[in-house]
Tab-separated table of C-alpha atoms in Angstrom:
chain	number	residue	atom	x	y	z
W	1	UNK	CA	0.000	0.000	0.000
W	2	UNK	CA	1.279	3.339	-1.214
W	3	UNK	CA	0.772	6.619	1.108
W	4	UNK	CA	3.037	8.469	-0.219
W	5	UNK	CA	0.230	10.929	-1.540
W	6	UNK	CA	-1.402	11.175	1.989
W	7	UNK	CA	1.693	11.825	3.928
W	8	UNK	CA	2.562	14.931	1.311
W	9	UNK	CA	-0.835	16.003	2.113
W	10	UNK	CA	-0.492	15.531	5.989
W	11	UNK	CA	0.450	17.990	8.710
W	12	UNK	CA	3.673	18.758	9.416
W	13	UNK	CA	4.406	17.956	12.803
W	14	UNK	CA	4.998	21.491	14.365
W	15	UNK	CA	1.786	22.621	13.031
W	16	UNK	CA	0.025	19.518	14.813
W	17	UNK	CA	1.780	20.972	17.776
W	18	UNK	CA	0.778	24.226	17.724
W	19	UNK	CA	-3.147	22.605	17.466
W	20	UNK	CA	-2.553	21.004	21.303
W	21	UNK	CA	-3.599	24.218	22.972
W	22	UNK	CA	-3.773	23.550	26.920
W	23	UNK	CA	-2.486	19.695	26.653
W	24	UNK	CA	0.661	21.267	25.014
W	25	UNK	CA	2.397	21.112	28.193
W	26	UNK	CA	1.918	17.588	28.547
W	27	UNK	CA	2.817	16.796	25.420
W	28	UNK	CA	6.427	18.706	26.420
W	29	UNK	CA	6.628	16.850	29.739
W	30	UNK	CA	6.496	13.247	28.209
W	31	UNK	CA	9.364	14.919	25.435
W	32	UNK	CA	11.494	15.965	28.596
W	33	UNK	CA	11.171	13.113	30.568
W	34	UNK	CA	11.891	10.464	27.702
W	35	UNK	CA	15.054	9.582	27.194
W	36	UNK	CA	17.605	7.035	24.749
W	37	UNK	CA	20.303	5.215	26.280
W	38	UNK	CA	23.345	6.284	23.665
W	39	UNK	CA	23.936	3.006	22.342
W	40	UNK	CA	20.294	2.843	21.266
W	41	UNK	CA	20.594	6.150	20.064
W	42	UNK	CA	24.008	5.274	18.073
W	43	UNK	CA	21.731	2.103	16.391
W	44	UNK	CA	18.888	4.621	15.822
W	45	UNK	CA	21.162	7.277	13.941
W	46	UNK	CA	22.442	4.144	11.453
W	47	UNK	CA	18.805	3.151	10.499
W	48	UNK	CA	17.781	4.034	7.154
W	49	UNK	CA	15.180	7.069	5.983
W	50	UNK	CA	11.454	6.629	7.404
W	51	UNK	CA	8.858	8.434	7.245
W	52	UNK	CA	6.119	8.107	9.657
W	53	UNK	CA	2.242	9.140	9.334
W	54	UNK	CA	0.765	9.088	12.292
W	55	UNK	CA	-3.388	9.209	12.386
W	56	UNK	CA	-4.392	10.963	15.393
W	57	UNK	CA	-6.456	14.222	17.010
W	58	UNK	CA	-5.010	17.194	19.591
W	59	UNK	CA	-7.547	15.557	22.153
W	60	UNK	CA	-5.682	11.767	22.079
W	61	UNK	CA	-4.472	11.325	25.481
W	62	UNK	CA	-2.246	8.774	24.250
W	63	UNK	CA	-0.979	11.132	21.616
W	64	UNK	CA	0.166	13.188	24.058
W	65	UNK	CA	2.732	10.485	25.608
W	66	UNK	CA	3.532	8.440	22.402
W	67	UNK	CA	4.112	11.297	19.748
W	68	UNK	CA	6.928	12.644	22.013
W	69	UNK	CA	8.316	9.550	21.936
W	70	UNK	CA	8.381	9.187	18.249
W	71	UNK	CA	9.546	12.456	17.512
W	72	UNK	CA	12.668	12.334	19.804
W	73	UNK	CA	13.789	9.256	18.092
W	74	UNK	CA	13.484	10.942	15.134
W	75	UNK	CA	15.654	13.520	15.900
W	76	UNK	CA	17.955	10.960	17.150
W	77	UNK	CA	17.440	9.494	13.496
W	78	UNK	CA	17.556	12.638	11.787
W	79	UNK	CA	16.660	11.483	8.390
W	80	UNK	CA	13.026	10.438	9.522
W	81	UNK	CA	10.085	12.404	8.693
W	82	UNK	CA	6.492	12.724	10.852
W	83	UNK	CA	3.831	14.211	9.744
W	84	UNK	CA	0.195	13.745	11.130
W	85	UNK	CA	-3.251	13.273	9.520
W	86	UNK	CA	-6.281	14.145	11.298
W	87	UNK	CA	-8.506	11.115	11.755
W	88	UNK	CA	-12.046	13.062	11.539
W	89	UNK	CA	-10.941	15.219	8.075
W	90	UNK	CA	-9.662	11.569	6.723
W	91	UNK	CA	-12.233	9.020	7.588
W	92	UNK	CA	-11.349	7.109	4.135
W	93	UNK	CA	-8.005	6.587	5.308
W	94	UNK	CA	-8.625	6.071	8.558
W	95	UNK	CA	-10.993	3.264	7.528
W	96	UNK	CA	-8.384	1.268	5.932
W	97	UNK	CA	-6.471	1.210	9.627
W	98	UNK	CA	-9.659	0.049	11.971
W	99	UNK	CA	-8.660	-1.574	15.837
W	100	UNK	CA	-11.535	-4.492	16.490
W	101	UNK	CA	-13.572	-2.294	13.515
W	102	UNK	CA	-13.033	1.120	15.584
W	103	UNK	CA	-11.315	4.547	14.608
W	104	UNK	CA	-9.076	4.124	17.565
W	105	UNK	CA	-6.267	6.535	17.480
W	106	UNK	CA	-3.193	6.818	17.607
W	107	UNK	CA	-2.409	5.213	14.375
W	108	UNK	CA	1.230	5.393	13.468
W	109	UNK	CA	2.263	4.016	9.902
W	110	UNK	CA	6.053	3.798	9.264
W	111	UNK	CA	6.665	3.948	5.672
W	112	UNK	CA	9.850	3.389	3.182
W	113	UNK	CA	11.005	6.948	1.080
W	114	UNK	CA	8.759	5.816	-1.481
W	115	UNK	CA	5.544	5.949	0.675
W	116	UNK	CA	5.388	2.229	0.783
W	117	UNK	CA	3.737	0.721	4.163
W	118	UNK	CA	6.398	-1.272	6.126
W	119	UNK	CA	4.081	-1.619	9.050
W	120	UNK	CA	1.343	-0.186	11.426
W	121	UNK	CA	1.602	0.473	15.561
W	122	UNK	CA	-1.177	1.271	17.488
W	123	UNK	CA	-3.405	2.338	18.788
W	124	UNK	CA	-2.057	1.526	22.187
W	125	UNK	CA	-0.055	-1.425	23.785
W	126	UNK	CA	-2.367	-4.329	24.800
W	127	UNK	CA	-1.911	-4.154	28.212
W	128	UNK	CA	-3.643	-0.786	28.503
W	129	UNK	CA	-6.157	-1.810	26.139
W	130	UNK	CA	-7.246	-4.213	28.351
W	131	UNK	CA	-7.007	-1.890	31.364
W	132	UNK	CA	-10.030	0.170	29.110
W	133	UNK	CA	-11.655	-3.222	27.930
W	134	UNK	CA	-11.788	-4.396	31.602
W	135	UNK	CA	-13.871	-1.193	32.404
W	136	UNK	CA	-15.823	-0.407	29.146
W	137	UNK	CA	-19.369	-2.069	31.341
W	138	UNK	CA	-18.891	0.207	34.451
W	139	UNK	CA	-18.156	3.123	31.703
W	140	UNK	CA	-21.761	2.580	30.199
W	141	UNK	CA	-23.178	2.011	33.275
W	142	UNK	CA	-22.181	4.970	34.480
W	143	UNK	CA	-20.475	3.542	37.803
W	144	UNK	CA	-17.011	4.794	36.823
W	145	UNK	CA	-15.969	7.772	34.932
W	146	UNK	CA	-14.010	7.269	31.386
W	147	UNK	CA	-11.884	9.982	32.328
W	148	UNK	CA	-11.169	8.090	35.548
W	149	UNK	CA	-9.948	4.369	33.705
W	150	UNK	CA	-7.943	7.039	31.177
W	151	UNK	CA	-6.033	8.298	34.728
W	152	UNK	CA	-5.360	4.625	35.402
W	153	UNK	CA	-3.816	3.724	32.010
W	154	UNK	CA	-1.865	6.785	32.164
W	155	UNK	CA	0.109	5.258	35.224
W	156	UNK	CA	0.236	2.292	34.444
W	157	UNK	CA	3.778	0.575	34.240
C-alpha cells in the first residue's frame, strides 16, 4: 500500500503541535522526561530514511505520551520524517487502519522513502487496552468515569 500521496498532504508535525492548545504542556513533559540510552541512540542514527504518518487528534491522550516519543527518536534518526493526519478530516483513510472495527487513534504508519507501508503500531499497547476493555461495562453504566480508567492507564507501568 502506497501513502506516499497522503503523507505529502499531511500535517507537518509542528503545526500539529501548535493545534494542542492547553495539553501542550503535557505533550512537552512526556518529550522531557523520555530519554535514549546512547547506544540505542548510536543504532537509531544508522537506520535508514522513514517516514512516519501518524493518524491521530489534539484531544488523544495517548498522543500526548507516544508522539513525544516518536519524535525524539526521530531527531535521534535525523533522516526520519512525521507528519500527522487528522482522523475526523480523513475518515477514508482512517478506515483502511480500523482496531476491532473502531477509529481508535493513535495510528502510526512507518513507511519506506517511497511511501510504501512497512508496518502499522497502534493504537495503544495491549496491556492498557485491556485496562479500558476491563472497564468499558462500568463506563456505560455509568459507575465509573471514562476519564477516571484514562487516569489509570496513564500510570500504568
Amino acid at each position: 500500500m502506497n501513502l506516499a500521496s497522503e503523507y505529502n498532504m499531511a500535517l507537518p508535525y509542528q503545526e500539529y503541535v501548535d493545534m494542542l492548545g492547553n495539553t501542550l504542556n503535557i505533550h512537552e513533559l512526556h518529550y522531557k522526561k523520555f530519554s535514549i540510552d546512547k547506544k540505542i541512540a548510536a543504532k537509531i542514527s544508522g537506520y535508514k530514511r522513514l517516514i512516519i504518518l501518524i493518524i491521530t487528534e489534539p484531544w488523544c491522550g495517548d498522543s500526548l505520551a507516544l508522539l513525544p516519543i516518536i519524535r525524539k527518536i526521530a531527531e535521534v534518526n535525523g533522516r526520519w520524517g512525521i507528519k500527522i493526519l487528522l482522523r475526523d478530516s480523513n475518515l477514508e483513510i482512517m478506515d483502511q487502519f480500523l482496531s476491532r472495527s473502531v477509529r481508535s487513534i493513535p495510528i502510526f504508519l512507518f513507511l519506506d522513502d517511497q511511501g510504501e507501508l512497512l508496518f502499522r503500531w497502534g493504537p495503544r499497547p495491549e496491556a492498557t487496552a485491556q485496562i479500558f476493555e476491563n472497564h468499558r461495562e462500568q463506563i456505560a453504566q455509568g459507575k465509573i468515569e471514562k476519564q477516571d480508567v484514562i487516569k489509570k492507564i496513564s500510570f500504568w507501568k
